[in-house]
Coordinates of C-alpha atoms and ligand atoms in Angstrom, one line a residue:
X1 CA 27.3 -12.7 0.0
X2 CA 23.9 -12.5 1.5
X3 CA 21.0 -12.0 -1.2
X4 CA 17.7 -11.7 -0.9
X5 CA 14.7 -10.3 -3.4
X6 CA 11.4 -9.3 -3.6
X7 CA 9.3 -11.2 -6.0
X8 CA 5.8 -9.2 -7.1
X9 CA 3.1 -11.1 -9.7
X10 CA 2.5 -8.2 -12.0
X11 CA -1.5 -8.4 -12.1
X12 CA -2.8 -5.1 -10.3
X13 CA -1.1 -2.3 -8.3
X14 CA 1.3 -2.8 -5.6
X15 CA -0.3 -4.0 -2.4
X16 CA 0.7 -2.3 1.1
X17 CA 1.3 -5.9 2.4
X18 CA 3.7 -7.1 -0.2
X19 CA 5.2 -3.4 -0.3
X20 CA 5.7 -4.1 3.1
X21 CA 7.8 -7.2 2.3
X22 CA 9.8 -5.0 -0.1
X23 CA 10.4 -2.8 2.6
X24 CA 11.3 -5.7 5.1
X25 CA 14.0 -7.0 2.7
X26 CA 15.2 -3.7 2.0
X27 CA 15.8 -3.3 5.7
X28 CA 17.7 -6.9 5.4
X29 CA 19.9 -5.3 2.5
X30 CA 21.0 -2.3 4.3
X31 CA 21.5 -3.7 7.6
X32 CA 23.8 -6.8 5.9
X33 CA 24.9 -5.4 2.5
X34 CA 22.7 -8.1 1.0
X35 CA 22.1 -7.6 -2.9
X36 CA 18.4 -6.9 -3.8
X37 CA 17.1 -9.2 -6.7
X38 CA 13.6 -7.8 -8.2
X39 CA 11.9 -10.5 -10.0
X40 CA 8.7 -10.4 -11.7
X41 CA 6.6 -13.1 -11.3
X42 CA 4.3 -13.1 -14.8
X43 CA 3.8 -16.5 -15.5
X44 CA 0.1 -16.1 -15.0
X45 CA -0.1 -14.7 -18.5
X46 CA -4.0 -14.4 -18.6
X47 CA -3.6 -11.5 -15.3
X48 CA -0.2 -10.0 -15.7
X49 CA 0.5 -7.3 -17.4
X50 CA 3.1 -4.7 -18.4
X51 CA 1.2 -1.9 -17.1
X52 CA 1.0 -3.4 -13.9
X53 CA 4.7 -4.2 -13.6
X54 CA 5.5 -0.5 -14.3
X55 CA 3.3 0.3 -12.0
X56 CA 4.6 -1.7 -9.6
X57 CA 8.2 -0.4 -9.9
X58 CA 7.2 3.1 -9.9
X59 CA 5.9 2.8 -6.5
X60 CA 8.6 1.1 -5.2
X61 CA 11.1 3.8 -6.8
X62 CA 8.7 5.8 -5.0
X63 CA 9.1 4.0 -1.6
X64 CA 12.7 4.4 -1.8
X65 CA 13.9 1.1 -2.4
X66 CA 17.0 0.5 -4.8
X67 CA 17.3 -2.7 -6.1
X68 CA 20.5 -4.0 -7.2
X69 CA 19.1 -6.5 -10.0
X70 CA 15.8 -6.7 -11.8
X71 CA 14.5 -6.7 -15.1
X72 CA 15.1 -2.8 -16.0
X73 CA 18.5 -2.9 -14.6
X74 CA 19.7 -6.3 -15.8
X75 CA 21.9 -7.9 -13.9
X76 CA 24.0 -11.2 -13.5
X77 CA 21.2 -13.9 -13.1
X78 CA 19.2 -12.3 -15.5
X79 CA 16.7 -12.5 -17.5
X80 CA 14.6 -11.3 -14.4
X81 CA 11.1 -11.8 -15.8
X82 CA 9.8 -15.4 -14.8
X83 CA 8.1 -15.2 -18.9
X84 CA 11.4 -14.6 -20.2
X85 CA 13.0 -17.8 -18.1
X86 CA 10.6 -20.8 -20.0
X87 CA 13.9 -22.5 -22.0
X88 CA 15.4 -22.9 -17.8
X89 CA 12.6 -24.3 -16.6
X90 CA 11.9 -26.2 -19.2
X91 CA 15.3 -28.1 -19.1
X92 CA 14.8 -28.5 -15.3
X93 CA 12.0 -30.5 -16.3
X94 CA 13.4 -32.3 -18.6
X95 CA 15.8 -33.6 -15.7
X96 CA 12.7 -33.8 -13.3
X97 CA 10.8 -36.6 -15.9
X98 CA 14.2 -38.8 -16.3
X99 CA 15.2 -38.9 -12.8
X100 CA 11.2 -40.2 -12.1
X101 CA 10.7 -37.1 -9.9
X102 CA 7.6 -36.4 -12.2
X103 CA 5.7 -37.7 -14.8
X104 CA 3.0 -37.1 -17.2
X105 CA -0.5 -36.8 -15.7
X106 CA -3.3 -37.2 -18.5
X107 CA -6.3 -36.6 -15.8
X108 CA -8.9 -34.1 -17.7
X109 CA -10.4 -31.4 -15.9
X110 CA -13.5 -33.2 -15.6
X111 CA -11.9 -35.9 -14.0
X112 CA -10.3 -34.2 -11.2
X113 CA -13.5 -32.0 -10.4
X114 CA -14.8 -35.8 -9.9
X115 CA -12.4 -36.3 -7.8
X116 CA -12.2 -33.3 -5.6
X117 CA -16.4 -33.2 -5.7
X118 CA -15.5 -37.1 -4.0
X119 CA -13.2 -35.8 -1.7
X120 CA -15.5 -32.7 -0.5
X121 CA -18.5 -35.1 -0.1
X122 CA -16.3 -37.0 2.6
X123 CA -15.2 -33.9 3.9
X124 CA -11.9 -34.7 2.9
X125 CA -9.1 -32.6 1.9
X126 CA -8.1 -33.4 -1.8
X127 CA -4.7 -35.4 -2.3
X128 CA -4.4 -36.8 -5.9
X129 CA -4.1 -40.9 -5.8
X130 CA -1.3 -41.1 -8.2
X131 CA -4.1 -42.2 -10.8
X132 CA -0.8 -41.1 -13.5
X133 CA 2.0 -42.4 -12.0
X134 CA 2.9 -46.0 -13.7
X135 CA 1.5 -45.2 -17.5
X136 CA 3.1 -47.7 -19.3
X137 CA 3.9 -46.6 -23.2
X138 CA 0.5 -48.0 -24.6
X139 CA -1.7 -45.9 -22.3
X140 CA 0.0 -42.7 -22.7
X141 CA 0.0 -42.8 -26.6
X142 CA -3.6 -43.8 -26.3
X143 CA -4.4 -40.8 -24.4
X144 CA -2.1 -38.9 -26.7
X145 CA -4.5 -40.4 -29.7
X146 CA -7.8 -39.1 -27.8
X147 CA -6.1 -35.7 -28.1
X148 CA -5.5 -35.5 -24.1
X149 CA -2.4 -33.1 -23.4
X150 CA -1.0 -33.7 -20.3
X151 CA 0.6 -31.8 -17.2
X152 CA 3.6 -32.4 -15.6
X153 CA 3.0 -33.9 -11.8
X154 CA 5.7 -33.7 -9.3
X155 CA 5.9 -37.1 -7.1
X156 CA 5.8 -36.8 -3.5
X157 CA 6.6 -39.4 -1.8
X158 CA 5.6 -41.0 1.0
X159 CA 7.7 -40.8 4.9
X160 CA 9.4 -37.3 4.2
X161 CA 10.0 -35.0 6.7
X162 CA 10.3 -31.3 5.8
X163 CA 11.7 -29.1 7.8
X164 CA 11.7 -25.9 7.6
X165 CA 14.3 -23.3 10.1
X166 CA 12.3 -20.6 9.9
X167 CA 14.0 -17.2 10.9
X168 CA 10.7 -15.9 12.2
X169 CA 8.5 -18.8 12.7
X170 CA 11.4 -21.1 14.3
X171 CA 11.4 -24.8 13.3
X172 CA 8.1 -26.2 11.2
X173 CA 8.1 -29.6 9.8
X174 CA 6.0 -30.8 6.9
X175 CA 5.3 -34.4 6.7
X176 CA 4.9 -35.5 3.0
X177 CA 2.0 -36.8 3.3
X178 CA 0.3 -33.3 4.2
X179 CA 0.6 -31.3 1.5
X180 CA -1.7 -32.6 -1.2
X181 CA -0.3 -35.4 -3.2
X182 CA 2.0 -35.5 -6.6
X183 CA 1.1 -31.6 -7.7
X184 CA 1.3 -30.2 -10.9
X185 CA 4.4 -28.3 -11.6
X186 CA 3.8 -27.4 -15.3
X187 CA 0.5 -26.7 -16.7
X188 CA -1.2 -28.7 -20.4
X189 CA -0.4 -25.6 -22.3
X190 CA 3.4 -25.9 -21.5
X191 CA 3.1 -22.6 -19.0
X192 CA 5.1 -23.9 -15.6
X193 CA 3.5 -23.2 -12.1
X194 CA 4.8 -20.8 -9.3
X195 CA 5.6 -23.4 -6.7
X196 CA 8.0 -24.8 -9.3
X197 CA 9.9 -22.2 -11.0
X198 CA 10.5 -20.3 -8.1
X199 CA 12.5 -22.2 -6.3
X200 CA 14.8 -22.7 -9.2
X201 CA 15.1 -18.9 -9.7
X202 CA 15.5 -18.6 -6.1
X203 CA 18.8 -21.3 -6.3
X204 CA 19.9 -19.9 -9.7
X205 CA 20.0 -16.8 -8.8
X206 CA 21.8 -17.3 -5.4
X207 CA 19.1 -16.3 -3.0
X208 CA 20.4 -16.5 0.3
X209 CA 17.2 -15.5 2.3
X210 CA 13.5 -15.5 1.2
X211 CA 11.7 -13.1 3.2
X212 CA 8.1 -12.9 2.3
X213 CA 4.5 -13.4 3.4
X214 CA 3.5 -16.3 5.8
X215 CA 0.3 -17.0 3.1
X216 CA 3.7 -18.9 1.4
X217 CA 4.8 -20.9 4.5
X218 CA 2.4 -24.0 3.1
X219 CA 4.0 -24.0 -0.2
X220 CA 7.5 -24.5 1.0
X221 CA 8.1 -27.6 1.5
X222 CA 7.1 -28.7 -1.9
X223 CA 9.6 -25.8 -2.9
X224 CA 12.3 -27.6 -0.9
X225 CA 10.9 -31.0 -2.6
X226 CA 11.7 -29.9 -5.6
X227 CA 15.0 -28.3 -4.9
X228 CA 16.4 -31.7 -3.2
X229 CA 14.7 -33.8 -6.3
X230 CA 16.9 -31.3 -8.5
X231 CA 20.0 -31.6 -6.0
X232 CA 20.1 -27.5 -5.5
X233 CA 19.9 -25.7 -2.4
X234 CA 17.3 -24.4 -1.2
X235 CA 17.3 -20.9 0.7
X236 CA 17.0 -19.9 4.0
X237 CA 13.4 -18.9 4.7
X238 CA 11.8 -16.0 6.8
X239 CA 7.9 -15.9 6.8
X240 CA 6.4 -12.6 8.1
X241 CA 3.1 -13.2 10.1
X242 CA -0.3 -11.2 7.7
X243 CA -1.3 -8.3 7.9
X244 CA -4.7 -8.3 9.0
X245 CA -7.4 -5.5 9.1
X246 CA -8.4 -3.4 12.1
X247 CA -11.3 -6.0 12.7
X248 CA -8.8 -8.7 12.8
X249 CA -10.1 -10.4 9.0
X250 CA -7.3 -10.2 6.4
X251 CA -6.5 -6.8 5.1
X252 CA -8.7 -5.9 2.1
X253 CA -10.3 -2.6 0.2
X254 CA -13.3 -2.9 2.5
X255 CA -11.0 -1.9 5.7
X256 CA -9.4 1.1 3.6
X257 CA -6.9 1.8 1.3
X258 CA -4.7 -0.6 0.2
X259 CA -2.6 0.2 -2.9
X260 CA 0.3 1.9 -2.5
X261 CA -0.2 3.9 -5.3
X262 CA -3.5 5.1 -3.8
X263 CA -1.5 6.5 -0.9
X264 CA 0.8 8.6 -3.2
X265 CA -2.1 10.3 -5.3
X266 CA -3.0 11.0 -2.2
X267 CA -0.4 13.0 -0.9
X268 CA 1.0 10.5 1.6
X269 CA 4.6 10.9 2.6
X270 CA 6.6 8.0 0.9
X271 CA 9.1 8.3 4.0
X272 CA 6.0 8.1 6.1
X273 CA 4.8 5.0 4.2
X274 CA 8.1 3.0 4.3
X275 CA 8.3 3.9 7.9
X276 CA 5.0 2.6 8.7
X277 CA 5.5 -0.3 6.8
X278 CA 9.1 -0.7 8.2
X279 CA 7.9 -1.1 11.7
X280 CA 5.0 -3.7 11.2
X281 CA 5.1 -6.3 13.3
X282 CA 7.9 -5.1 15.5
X283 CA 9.0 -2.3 17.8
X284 CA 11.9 0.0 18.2
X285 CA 14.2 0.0 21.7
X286 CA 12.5 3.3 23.0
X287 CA 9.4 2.3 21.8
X288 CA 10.1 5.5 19.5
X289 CA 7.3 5.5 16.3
X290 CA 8.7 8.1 13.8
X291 CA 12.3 6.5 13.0
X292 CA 14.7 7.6 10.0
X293 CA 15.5 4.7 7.3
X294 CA 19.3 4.7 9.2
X295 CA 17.9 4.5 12.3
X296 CA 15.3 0.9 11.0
X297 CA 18.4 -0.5 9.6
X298 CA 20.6 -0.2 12.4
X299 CA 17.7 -1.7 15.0
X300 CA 16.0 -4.4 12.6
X301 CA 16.6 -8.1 13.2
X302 CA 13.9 -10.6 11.6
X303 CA 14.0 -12.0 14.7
X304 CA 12.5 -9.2 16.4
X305 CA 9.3 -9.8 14.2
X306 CA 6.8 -10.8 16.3
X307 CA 5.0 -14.3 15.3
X308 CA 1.3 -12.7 15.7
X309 CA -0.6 -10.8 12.6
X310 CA 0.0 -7.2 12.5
X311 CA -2.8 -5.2 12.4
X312 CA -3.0 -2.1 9.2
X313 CA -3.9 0.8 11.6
X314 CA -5.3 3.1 9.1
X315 CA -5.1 6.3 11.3
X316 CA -2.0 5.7 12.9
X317 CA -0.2 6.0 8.9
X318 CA -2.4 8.9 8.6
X319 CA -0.8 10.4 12.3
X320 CA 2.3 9.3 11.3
X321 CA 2.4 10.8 8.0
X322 CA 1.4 14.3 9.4
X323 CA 4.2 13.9 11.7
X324 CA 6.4 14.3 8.4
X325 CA 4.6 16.6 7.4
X326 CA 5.1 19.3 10.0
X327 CA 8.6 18.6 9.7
X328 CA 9.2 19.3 6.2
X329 CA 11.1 23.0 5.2
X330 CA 7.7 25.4 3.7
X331 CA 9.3 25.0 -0.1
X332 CA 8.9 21.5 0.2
X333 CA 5.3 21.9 1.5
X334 CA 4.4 24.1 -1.7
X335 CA 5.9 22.0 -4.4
X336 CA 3.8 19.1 -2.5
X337 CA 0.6 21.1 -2.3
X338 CA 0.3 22.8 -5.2
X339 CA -0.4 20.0 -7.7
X340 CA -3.8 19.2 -5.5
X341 CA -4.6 22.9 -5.3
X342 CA -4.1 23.2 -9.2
X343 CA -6.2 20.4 -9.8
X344 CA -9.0 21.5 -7.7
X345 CA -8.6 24.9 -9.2
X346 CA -7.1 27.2 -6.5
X347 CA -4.6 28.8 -8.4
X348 CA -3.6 32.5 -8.1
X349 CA -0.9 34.4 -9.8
X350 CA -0.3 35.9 -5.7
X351 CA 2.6 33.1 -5.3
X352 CA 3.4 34.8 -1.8
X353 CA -0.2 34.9 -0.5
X354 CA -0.8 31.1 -1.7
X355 CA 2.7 30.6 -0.1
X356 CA 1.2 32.6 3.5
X357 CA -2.1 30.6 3.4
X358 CA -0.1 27.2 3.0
X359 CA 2.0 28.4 5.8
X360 CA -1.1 29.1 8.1
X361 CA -3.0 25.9 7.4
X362 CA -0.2 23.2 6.4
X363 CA -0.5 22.2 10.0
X364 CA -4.5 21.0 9.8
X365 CA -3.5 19.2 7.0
X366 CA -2.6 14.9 8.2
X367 CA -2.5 14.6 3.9
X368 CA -1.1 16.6 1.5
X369 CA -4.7 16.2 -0.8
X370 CA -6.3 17.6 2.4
X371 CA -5.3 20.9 1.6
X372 CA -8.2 21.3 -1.1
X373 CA -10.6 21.4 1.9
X374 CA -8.4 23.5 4.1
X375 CA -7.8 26.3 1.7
X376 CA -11.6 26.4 0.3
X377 CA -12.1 29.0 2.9
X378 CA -9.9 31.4 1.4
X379 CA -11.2 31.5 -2.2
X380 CA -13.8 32.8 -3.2
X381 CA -16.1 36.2 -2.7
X382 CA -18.4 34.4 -1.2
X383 CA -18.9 31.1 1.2
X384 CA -21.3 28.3 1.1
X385 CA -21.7 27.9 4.7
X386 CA -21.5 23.8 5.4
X387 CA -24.3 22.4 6.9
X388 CA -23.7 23.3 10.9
X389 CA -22.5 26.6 9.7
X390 CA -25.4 27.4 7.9
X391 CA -27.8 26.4 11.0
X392 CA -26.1 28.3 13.7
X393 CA -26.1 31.5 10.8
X394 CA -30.2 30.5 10.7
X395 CA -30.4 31.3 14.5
X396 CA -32.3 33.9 16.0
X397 CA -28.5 34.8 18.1
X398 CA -26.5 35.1 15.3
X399 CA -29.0 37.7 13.7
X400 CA -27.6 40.6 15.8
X401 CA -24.0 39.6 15.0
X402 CA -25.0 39.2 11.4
X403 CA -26.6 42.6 11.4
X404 CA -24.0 44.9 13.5
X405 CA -21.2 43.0 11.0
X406 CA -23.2 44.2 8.1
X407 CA -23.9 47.7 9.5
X408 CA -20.5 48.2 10.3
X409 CA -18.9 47.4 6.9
X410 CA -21.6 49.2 4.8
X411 CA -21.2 52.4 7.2
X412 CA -17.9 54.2 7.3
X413 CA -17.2 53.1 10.6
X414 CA -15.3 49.7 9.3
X415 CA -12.4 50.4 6.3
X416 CA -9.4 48.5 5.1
X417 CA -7.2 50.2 8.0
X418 CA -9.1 48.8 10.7
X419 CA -11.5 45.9 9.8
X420 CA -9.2 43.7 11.8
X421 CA -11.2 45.1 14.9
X422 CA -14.6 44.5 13.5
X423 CA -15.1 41.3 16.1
X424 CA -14.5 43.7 18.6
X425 CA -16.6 46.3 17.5
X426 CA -19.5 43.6 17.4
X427 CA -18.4 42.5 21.2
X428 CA -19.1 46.6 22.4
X429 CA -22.0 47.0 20.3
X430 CA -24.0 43.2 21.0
X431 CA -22.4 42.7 24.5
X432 CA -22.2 39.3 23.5
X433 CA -19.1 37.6 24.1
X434 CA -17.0 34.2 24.1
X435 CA -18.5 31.0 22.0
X436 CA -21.9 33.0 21.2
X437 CA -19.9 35.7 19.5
X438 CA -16.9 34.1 17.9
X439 CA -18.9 30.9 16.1
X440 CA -21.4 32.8 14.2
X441 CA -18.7 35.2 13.4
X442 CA -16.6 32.8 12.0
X443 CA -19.6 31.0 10.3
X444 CA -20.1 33.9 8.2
X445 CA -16.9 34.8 7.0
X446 CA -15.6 31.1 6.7
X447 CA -18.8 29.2 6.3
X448 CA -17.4 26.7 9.0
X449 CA -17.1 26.5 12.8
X450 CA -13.8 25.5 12.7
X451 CA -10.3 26.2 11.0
X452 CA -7.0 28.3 11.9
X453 CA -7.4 31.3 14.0
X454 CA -9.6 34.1 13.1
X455 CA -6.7 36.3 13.2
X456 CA -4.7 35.0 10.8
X457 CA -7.3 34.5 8.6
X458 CA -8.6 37.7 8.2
X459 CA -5.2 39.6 7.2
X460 CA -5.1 37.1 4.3
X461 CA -8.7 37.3 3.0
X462 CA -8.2 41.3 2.5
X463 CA -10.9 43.8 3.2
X464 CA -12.8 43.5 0.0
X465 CA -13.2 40.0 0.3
X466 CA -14.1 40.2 4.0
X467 CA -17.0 42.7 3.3
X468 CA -18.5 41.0 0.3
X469 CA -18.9 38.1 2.6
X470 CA -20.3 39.8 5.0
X471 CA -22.9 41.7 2.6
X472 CA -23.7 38.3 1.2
X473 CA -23.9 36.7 4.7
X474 CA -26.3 39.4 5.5
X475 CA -28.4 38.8 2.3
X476 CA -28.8 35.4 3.0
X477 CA -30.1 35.3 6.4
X478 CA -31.4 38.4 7.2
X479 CA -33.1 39.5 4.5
Ligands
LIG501 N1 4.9 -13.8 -6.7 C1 4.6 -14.2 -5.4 C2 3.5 -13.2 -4.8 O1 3.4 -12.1 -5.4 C3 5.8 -14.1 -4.5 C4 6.2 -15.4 -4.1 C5 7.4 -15.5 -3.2 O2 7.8 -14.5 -2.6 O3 7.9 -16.6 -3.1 O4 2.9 -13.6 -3.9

């Protein structure tokens, strides 16, 4: 059986680009009936925390992605939290220091920084010589008696090739000599190190396929190292090119928003998001850009994932999620709007009038927070013109549509029955017409220049409401 998993550190929120792998595999599950492992990777105890791993979870419930094991579920190869897993590793190395695949190392700190300050000055690439390697008994206890405590190296030798068949990258080989020297695969305080344990959570719990982010492509082949020094198999692998910024640097807070749960406060779509996501890096047949979660799982290959970075196109998710948008039922639309409104304070016992002003802006909306500075328009007595509103209201041309407005409503002329006209009453009495009459017009009972049609708006703002802005329009500029 084909299983694959998605393997988040738990130290900060859930990053588009590694939700994007969680998506990826996801897409691998449904299309094979592949078993979804979730494994939390908290063995960096300083930086992970609980919070973050709930957080993490929450999003990807969010996203729509079941998994079929993980540490809230349980499952077979459990426990699934990489701090809950020390006794396995620690019998793996056990195995690792009697076979001579790794040793002791008793370097201090201070003794590598020489070493890598040495390296630097020859503007070459740090490999550790080894220094460790042949302790005999006398030198380790001596080092034991200066109260040294040591790591645990991995020994690499010399003349191996490592090949890795990569299902997006094709065929890369690693020559052992290249990647650094004997590393460290447990740390002096005891805790193990990532390139170490998780290739033996990987085996033990039967991952078939590791799908994940190229920035991991250089650390495995001292994955596979380790898994031939400990006689496992290693898994198939599948490295998805970055994800890079629209300036073509990799993808960071300064290009835009990048935590997932950023999106959600923010009203984003989560079927918008995963379909974003989904199609990173590769294209449908038709080209086609808005595609159902069926439709990704019945086109996806990792093969069709292109080998060059895939670009975060801020405004295309944005596009794309207003695409889901219109297409949701109105009840759906509410229950997703009315949190924002609530929050920003637009709330009204008129459920059907709130209801009738969603209905007429829902379509200027890309975001579901964006309705806070849609609907401001229909609150309120009064407006606070923005800023080009209030110029073109300061004009000497909007004066006599300003004034014939205001004379109109405070004569008899103008009345709840027929204040729907009043534009055109302005249009007979100014003989202005077209852009000269309709912007300031809309300027003063809006306070903007632009927003759904007059005519829709007017109905909804009532007479009283329509009048009072008008009087205080009036006030405001012309007297
Ligand atoms: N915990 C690793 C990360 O968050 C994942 C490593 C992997 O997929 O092998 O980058």
């Amino acid at each position: 059986m084909m299983r694959v998993r998605f393997a988040p550190s738990p130290t900060g929120f859930l990053h588009v680009g590694n939700a994007r792998t969680a998506v990826l595999n996801y897409l691998v599950k449904k299309k094979n009936n592949a078993a979804y492992i979730l494994r939390i990777e908290d063995t960096d105890t300083q930086r992970s925390t609980m919070e973050s791993e709930q957080s993490i979870l929450s999003d990807l419930k969010w996203l729509g992605i079941q998994w079929d094991e993980g540490p809230d579920c349980g499952g077979k190869f459990g426990p699934y939290r990489q701090s809950e897993r020390f006794d396995i590793y620690r019998q793996f190395t056990e195995k690792l220091l009697i076979t001579g695949n790794a040793y002791h190392c008793y370097c201090t700190q201070e003794e590598l920084d020489a070493m890598r300050a040495k390296a630097a000055e020859h503007n070459k690439p740090f490999v550790y010589p080894g220094t460790c390697r042949h302790l005999s008994l006398e030198q380790k206890l001596a080092y034991e008696h200066q109260g040294r405590k040591p790591t645990v190296r991995f020994r690499v030798n010399d003349g191996i090739s490592i090949v890795v068949n990569d299902h997006i990258k094709g065929k890369v080989v690693f020559s052992s000599e290249n990647i650094g020297g004997d590393f460290i695969i447990v740390r002096s305080d005891g805790i193990p190190v990532y390139n170490y344990i998780v290739i033996i959570d990987d085996t033990l719990m039967n991952i078939t396929h590791v799908i994940r982010g190229e920035d991991h492509l250089p650390n495995t082949p001292k994955q596979m190292l380790i898994a031939m020094a400990l006689d496992l198999p290693a898994p198939e692998y599948a490295h998805m090119p970055l994800l890079l910024g629209p300036d073509r640097t990799k993808l960071s807070k300064r290009h835009g928003i990048t935590s997932v749960s950023i999106y959600r406060e923010q009203g984003y779509l989560s079927q918008a998001l995963f379909n974003y996501l989904a199609l990173l890096g590769w294209t449908t047949r038709s080209g086609e850009e808005i595609v159902s979660i069926e439709e990704l799982v019945e086109q996806f290959e990792l093969s069709k994932i292109g080998k060059s970075p895939a670009i975060f196109d801020f405004q295309k998710l944005k596009w794309m999620n207003s695409e889901y948008l219109k297409n949701l039922p109105s009840e759906q639309v509410y229950s997703l709007f009315y949190p924002y409104l609530e929050k920003a304070g637009y709330t009204t016992h008129d459920t059907g009038w709130l209801n009738s002003v969603i209905d007429t802006i829902r379509g200027n909306c890309q975001i579901a927070s964006d309705i806070v500075s849609e609907i401001a328009i229909f609150f309120g007595d009064t407006v606070e013109p923005d800023q080009e509103a209030g110029e073109l209201l300061s004009q000497q041309e909007s004066k006599a549509i300003i004034m014939t407005a205001y004379e109109l409503v405070t004569s008899n002329e103008v009345n709840e029955h027929n204040y729907h006209q009043l534009l055109n009453a302005i249009k007979q009495k100014t003989g202005l017409k077209g852009k000269m009459l309709f912007m300031p017009f809309r300027a003063m009972i809006t306070g903007r220049l632009h927003g759904p049609e007059l005519d829709k708006i007017i109905p909804l703002l009532g007479y009283q409401r329509f009048k009072k802005r008008i009087e205080n329009c009036y006030q405001r500029f012309i007297n």
